[in-house]
CSV table of C-alpha atoms in Angstrom, one decimal:
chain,number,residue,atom,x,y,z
A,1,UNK,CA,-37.9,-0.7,-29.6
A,2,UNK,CA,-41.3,0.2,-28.4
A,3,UNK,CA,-41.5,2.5,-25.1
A,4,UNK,CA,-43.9,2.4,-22.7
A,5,UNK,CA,-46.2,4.0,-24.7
A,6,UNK,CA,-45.5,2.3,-27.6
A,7,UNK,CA,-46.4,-1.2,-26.2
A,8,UNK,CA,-49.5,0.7,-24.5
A,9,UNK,CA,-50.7,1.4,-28.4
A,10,UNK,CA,-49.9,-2.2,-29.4
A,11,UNK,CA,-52.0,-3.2,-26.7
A,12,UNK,CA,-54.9,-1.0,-27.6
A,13,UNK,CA,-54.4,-1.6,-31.4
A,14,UNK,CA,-55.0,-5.7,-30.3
A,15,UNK,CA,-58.0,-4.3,-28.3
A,16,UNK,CA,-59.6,-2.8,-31.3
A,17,UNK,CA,-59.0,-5.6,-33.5
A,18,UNK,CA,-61.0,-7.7,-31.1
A,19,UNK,CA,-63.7,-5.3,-30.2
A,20,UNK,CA,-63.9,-5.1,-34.6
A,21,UNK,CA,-63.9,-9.1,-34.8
A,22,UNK,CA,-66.9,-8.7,-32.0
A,23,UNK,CA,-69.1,-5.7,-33.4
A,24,UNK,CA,-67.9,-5.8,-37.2
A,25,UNK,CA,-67.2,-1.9,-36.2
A,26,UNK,CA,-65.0,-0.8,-39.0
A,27,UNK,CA,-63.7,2.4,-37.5
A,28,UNK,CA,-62.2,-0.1,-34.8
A,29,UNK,CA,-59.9,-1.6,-37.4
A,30,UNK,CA,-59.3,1.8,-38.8
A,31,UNK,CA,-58.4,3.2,-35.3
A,32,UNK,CA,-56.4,-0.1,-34.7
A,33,UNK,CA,-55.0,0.2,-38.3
A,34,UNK,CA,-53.6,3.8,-37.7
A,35,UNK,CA,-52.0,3.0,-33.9
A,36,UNK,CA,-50.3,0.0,-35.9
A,37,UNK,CA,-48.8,2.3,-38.1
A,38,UNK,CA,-47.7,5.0,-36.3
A,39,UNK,CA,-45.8,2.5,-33.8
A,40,UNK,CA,-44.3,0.9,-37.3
A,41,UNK,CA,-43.3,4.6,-38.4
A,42,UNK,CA,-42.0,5.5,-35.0
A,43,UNK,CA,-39.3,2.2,-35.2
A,44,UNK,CA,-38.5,3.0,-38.7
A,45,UNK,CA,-37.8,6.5,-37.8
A,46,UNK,CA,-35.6,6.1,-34.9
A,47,UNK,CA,-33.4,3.0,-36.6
A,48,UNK,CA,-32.9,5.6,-39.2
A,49,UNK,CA,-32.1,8.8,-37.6
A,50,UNK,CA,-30.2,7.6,-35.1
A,51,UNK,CA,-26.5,8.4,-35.9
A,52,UNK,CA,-23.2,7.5,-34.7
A,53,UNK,CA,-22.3,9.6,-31.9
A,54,UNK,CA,-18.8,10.3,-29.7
A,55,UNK,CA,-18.9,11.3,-25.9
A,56,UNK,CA,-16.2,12.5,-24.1
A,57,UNK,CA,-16.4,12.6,-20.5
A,58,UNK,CA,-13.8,14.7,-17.8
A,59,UNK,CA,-14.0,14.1,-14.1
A,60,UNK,CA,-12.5,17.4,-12.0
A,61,UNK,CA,-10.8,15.9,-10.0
A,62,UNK,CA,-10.7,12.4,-10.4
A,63,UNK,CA,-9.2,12.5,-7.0
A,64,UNK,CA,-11.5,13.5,-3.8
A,65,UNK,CA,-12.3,12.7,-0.2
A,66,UNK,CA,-14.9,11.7,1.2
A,67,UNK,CA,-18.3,14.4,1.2
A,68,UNK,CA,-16.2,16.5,-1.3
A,69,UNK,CA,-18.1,17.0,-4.5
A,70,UNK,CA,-16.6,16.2,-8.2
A,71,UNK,CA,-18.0,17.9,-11.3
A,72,UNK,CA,-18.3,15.5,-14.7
A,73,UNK,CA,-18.1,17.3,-18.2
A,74,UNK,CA,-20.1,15.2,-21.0
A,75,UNK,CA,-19.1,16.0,-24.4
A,76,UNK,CA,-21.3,14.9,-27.5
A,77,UNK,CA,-20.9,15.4,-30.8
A,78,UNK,CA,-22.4,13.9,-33.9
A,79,UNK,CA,-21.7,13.9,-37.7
A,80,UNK,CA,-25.7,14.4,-38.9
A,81,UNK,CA,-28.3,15.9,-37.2
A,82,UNK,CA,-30.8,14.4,-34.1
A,83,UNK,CA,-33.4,15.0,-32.4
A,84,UNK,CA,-35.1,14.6,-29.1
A,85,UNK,CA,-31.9,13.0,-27.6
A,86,UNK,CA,-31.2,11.7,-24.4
A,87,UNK,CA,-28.3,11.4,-22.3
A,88,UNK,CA,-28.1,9.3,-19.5
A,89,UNK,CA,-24.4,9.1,-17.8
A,90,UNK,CA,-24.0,7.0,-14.9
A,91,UNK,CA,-21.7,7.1,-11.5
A,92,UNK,CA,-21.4,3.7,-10.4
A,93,UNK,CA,-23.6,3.9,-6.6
A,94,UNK,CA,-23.5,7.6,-6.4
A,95,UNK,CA,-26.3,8.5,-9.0
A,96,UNK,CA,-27.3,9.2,-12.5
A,97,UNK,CA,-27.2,12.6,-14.7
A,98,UNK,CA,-29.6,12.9,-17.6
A,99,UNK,CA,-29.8,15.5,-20.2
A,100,UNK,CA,-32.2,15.9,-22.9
A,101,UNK,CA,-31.6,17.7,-26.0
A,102,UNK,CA,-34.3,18.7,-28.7
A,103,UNK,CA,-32.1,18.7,-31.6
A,104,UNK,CA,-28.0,18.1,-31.6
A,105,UNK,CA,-26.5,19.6,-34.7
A,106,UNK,CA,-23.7,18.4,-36.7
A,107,UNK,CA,-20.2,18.8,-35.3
A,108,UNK,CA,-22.2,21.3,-32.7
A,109,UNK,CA,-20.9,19.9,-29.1
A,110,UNK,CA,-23.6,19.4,-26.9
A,111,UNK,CA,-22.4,20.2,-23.3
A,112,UNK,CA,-23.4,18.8,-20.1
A,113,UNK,CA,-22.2,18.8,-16.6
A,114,UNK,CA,-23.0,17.4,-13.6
A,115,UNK,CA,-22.2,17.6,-9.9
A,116,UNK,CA,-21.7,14.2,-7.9
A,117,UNK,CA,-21.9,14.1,-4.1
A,118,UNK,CA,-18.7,11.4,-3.4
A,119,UNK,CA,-19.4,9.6,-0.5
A,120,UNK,CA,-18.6,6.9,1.0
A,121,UNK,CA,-15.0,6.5,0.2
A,122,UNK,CA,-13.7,4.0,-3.1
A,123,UNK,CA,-13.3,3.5,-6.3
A,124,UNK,CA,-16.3,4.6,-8.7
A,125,UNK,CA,-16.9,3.5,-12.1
A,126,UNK,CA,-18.2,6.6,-14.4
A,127,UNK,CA,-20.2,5.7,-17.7
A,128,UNK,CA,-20.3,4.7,-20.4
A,129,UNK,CA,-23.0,7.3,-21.8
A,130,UNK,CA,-26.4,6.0,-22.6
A,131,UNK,CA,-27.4,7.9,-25.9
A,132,UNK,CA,-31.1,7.0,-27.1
A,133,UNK,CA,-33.2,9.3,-29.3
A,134,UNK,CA,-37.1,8.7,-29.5
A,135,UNK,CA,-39.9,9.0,-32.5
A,136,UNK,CA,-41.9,11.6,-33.2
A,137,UNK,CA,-45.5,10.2,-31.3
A,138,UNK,CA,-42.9,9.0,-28.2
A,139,UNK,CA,-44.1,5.4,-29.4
A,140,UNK,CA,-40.3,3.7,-30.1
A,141,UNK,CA,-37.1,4.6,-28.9
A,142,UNK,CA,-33.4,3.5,-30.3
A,143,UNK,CA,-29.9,3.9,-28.3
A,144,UNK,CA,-26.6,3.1,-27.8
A,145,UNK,CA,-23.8,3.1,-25.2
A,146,UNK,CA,-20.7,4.9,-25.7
A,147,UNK,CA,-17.4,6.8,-24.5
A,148,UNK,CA,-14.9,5.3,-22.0
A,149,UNK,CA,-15.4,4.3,-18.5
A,150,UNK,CA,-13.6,6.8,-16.3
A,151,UNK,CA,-13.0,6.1,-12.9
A,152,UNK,CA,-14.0,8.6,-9.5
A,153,UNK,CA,-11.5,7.6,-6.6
A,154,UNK,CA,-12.6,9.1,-3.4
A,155,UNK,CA,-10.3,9.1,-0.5
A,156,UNK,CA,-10.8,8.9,3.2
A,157,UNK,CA,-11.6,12.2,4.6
A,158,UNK,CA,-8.5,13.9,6.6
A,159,UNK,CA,-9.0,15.4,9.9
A,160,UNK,CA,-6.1,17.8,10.5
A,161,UNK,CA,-3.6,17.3,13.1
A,162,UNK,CA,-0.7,19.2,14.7
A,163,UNK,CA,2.3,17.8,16.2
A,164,UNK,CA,5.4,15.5,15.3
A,165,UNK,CA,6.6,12.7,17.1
A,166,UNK,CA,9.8,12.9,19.1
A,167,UNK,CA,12.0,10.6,17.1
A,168,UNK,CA,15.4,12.0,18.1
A,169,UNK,CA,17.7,9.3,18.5
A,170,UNK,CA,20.3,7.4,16.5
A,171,UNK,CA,20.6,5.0,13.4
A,172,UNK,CA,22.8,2.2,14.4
A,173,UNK,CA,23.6,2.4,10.5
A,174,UNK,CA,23.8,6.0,10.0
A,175,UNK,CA,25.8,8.2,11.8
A,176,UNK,CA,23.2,10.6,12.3
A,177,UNK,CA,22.8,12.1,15.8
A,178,UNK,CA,20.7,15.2,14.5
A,179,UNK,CA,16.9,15.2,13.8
A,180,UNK,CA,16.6,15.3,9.9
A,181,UNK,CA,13.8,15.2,7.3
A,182,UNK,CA,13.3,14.7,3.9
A,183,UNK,CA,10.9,13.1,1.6
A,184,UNK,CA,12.5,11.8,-0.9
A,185,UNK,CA,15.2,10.5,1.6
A,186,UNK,CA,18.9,11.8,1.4
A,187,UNK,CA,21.5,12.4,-1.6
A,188,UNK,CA,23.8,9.5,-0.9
A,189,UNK,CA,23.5,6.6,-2.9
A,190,UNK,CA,22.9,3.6,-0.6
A,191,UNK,CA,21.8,0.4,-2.5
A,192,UNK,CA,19.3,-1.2,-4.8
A,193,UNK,CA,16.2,-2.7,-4.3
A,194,UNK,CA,13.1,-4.6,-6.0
A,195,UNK,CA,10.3,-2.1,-7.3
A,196,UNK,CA,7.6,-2.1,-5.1
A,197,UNK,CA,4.5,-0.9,-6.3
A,198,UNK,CA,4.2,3.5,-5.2
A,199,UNK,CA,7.8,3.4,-6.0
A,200,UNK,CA,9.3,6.8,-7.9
A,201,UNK,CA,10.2,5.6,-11.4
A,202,UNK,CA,12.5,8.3,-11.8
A,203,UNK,CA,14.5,6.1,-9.0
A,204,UNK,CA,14.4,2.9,-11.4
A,205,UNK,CA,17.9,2.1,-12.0
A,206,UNK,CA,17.7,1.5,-15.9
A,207,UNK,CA,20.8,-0.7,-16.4
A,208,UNK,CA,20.7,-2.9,-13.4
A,209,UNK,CA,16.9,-3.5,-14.4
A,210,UNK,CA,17.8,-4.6,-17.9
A,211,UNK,CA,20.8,-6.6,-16.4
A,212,UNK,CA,18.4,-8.2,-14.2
A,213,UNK,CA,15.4,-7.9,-15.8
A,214,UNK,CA,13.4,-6.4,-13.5
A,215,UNK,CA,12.7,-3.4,-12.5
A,216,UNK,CA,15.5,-2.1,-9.4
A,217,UNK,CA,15.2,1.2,-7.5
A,218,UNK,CA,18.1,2.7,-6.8
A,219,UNK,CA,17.6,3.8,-2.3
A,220,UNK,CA,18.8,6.6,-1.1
A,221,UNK,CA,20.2,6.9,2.4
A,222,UNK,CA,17.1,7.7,4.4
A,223,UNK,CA,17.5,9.4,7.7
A,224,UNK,CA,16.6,7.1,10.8
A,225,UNK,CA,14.0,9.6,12.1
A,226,UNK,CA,12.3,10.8,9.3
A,227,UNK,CA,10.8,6.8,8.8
A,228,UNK,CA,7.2,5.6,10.1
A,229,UNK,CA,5.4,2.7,9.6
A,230,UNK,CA,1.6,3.3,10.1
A,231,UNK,CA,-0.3,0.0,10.8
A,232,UNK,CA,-4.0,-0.2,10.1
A,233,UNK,CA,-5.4,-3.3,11.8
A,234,UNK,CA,-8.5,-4.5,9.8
A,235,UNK,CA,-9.4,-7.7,11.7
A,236,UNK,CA,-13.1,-7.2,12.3
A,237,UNK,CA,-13.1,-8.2,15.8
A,238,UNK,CA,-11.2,-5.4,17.0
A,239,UNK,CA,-14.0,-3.1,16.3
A,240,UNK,CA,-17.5,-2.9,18.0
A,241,UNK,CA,-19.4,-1.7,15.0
A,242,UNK,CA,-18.9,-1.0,11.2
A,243,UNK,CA,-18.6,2.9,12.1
A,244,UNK,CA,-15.6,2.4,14.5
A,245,UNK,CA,-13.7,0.7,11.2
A,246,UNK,CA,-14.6,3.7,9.2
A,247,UNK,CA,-13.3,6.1,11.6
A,248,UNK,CA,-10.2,4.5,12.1
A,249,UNK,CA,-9.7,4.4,8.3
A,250,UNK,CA,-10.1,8.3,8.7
A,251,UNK,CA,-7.6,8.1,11.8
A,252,UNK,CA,-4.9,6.5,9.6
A,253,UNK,CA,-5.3,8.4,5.9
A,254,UNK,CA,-5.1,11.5,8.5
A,255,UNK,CA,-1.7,10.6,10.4
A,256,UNK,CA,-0.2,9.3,6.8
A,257,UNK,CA,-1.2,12.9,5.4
A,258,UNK,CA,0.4,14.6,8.3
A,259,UNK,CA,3.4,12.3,8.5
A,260,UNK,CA,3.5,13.1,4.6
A,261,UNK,CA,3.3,16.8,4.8
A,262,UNK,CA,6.1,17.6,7.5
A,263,UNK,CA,8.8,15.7,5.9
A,264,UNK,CA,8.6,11.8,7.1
A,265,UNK,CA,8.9,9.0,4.8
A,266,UNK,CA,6.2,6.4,6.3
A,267,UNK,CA,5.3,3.5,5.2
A,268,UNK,CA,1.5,2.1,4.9
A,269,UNK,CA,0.0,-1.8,5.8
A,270,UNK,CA,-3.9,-2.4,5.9
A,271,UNK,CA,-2.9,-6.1,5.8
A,272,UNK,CA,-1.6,-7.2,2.1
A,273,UNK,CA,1.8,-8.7,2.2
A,274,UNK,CA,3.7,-5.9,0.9
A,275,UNK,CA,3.5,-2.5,2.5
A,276,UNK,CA,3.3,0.6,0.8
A,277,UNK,CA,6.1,2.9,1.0
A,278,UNK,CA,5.2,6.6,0.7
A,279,UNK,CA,8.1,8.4,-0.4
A,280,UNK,CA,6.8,10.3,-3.4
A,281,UNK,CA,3.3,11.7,-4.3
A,282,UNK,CA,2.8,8.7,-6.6
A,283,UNK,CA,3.6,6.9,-3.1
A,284,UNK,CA,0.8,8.8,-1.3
A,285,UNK,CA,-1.7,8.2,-4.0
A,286,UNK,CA,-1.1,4.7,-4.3
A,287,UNK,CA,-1.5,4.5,-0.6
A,288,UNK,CA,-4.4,6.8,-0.5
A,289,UNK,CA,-6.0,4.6,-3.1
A,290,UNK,CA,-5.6,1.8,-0.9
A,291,UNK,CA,-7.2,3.1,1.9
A,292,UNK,CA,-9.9,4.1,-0.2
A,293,UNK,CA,-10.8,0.4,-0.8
A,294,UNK,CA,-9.6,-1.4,2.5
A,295,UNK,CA,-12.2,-3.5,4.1
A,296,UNK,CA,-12.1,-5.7,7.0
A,297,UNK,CA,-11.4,-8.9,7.6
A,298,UNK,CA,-12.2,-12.0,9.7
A,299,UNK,CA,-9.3,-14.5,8.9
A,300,UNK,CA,-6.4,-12.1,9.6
A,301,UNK,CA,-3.6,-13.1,12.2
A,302,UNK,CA,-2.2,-9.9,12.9
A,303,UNK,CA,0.3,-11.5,15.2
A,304,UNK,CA,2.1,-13.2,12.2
A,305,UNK,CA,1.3,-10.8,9.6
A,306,UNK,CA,3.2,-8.1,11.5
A,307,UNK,CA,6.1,-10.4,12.1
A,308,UNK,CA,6.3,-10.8,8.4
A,309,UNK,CA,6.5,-6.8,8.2
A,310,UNK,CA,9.7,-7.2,10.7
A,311,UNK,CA,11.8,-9.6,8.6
A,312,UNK,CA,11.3,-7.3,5.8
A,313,UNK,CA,13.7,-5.1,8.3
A,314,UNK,CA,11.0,-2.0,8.8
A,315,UNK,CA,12.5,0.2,11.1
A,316,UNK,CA,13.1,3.6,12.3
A,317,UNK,CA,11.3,6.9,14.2
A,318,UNK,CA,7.7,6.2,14.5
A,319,UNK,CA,5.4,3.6,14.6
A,320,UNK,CA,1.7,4.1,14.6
A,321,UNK,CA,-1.0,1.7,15.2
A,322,UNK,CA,-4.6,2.5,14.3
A,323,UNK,CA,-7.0,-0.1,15.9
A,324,UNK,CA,-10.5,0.1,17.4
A,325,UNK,CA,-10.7,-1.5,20.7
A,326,UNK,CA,-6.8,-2.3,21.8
A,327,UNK,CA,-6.6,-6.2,22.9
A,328,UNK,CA,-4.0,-8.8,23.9
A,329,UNK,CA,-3.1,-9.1,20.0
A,330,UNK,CA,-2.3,-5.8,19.3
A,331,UNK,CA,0.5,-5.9,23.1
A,332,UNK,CA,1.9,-8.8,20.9
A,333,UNK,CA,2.4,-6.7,18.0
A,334,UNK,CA,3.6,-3.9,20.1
A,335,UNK,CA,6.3,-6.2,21.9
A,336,UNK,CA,7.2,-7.9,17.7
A,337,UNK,CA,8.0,-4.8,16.5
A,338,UNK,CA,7.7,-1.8,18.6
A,339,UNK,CA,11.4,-2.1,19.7
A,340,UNK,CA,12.5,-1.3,16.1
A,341,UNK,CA,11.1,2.4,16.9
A,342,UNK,CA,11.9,5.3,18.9
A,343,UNK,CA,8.3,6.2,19.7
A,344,UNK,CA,5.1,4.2,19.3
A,345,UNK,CA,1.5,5.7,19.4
A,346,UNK,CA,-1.7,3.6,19.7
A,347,UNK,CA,-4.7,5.5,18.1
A,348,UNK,CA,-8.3,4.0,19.3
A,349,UNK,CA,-11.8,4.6,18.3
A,350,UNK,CA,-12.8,3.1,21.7
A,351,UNK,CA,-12.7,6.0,24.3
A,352,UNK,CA,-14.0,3.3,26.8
A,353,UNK,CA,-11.8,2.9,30.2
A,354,UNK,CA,-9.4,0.0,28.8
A,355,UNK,CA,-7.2,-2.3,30.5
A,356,UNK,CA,-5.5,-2.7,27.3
A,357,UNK,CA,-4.9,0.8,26.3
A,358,UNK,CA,-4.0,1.4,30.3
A,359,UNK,CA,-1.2,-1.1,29.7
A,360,UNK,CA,0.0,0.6,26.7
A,361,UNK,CA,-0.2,4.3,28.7
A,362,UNK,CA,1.8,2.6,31.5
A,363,UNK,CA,4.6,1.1,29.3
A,364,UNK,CA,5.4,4.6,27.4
A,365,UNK,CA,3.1,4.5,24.5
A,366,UNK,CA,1.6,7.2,23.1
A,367,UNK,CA,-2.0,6.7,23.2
A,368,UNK,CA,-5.2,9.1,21.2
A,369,UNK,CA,-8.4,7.8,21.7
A,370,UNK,CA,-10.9,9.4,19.7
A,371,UNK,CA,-14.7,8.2,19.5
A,372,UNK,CA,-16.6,7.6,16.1
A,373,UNK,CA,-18.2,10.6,14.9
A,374,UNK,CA,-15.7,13.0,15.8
A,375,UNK,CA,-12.6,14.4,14.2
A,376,UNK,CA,-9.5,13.0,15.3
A,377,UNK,CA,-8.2,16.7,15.6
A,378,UNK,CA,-9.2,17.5,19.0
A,379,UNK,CA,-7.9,14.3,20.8
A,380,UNK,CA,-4.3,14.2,18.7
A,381,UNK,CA,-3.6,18.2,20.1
A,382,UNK,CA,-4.8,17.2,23.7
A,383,UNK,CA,-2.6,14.1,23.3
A,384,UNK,CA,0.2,15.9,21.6
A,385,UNK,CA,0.4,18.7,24.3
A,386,UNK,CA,1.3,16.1,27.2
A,387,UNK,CA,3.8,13.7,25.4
A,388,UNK,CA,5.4,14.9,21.6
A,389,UNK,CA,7.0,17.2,20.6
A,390,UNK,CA,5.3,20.5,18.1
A,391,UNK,CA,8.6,22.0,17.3
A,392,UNK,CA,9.4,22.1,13.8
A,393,UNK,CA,11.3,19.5,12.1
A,394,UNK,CA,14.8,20.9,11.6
């Protein structure tokens, strides 16, 4: 089709005929005559020349954090030869490479790579790969879109923190007076379960699944202390602004890491019906991922949400709540299901004297208040120093 300056000739080319119709000027219609032709040329030439092409596209890595950058590899090759190419790949809201060649030869790769800037956190879409080539007088152009869409996840970024929780204590179900930890829970056979999505499927118990047809994961005994349940409240009330959400997104992917890293097998709600169990890295991912694309809500009851998490029997060292500005709702949830764990901790983004967060301080809880804008890092070591316990995990 015409570019820019191709419908820019047509115009003056319908100028000239006009201006010829007026004067009787003949080298107007000559001059109009030749612009006519070279904009016919130019779209005969570019719906000829232009050749079937095949992109291929890698994303290193395809999983980042937030303000880490990712590098994208485009690949194209072609079977006969073209000239003055260009490439235009684009990252879904992040930006848009483009690369122009002069000439691609046949089964010559052209290479191109590009750095993208990933922030905020999410899920990306990447491509497909806008290939057009143009005439030789720039008049017409002629393209196609091609190659897979890849996607760019970009995670939450992940303030590090120091410090376990003091979960010693005893499983009224396990004999199990000693603090152990494992991720991947312990050797004993224990029972099976539904598949829940994060699941190990090198845990999927193949012959009760076809007997049942569905998918069952065989548990192993887990130690009581080595479980957490982290609790992400996203009911948009409980935070003063947009930022204080964001931050307390960062908050919880950072205590999940942490938890993660030293041997704990917690689970992850952000309020969907099913938590996300975190007991393998396809666990963490899944959960990462999830985090990645939480938003928050207005219609949330968090009071009977988190009741549903207790009849699913959740239970065991540490439970962490990650909220904005602690209210009556989230004593409620405290008093539902905090007495299934040996040690809660409340983090805040509010730093703001509290009666709330007071009332949790008085009653035992844990609490980290950390302001938006800062790393949690700072206020989790000052907390951790007063009231748990940096030994290391046994």
């Amino acid at each position: 089709m015409p570019t820019i300056r191709g419908w820019s000739a047509l115009g003056s080319a319908a100028a000239l005929i006009v201006l010829w119709a007026a004067f009787g000027e003949e080298m107007l219609l000559a001059a109009a005559v030749v612009l006519l032709f070279a904009l016919g040329f130019g779209m005969w030439y570019v719906r000829r020349s232009t050749p079937t092409v095949a992109v291929s596209r890698s994303v290193a890595p395809q999983q980042v954090r937030d303000g880490d950058r990712a590098i994208v590899t485009v690949t194209l090759t072609t079977r006969r030869p073209m000239s003055r190419a260009h490439i235009t790949d684009v990252v879904e809201s992040l930006g848009t490479a483009d690369f122009v060649a002069d000439r691609v030869l046949p089964n010559d790769p052209l290479i191109g790579r590009y750095e993208v800037m990933c922030r905020p956190r999410g899920i990306y879409r990447v491509g497909p790969t806008s290939v057009r080539t143009r005439g030789p007088f720039g008049l017409a152009d002629a393209g196609t879109e091609t190659g897979r869409i890849d996607r760019l996840v970009v995670y939450p970024a992940i303030d590090a923190l120091e410090g376990l929780p003091l979960v010693r204590g005893q499983d009224p179900n396990v004999a199990s007076a000693r603090n152990r930890f494992s991720q991947v829970g312990g050797e004993d056979f224990f029972t099976l379960r539904s598949y829940q999505h994060g699941d190990d499927l090198r845990k999927v118990h193949w012959p009760s699944s076809a007997k049942r047809d569905e998918l069952m994961i065989r548990q192993l005994e887990m130690p009581w202390q080595s479980r957490a349940l982290v609790v992400l409240d996203p009911h948009l009330d409980s935070y003063p602004t947009l930022d204080d959400f964001e931050h307390a997104v960062r908050g919880a992917a950072s205590i999940l890491h942490h938890l993660f890293e030293e041997g704990f097998s917690p689970s992850l709600w952000t309020g969907k019906i099913t938590p996300i169990v975190v007991a393998s890295i396809d666990g963490y991912n899944t959960a990462m991922e999830d985090l990645a694309t939480v938003t928050p809500s207005q219609h949330l009851d968090l009071r009977h949400a988190t009741n549903r998490l207790r009849q699913r029997g959740l239970a065991g060292g540490a439970l962490i709540l990650v909220t904005g500005t602690p209210n009556e709702n989230h004593i409620a949830v405290w008093r539902a299901i905090g007495r299934d764990y040996t040690r809660t901790v409340v983090m805040a983004t509010d730093t703001q004297p509290n009666e709330n967060l007071s009332r949790f301080t008085n009653a035992g809880v844990v609490t980290v208040a950390s302001a938006r804008g800062t790393r949690w890092t700072a206020a989790w070591s000052e907390t951790m120093e007063k009231a748990w316990s940096t030994a290391t995990p046994l």
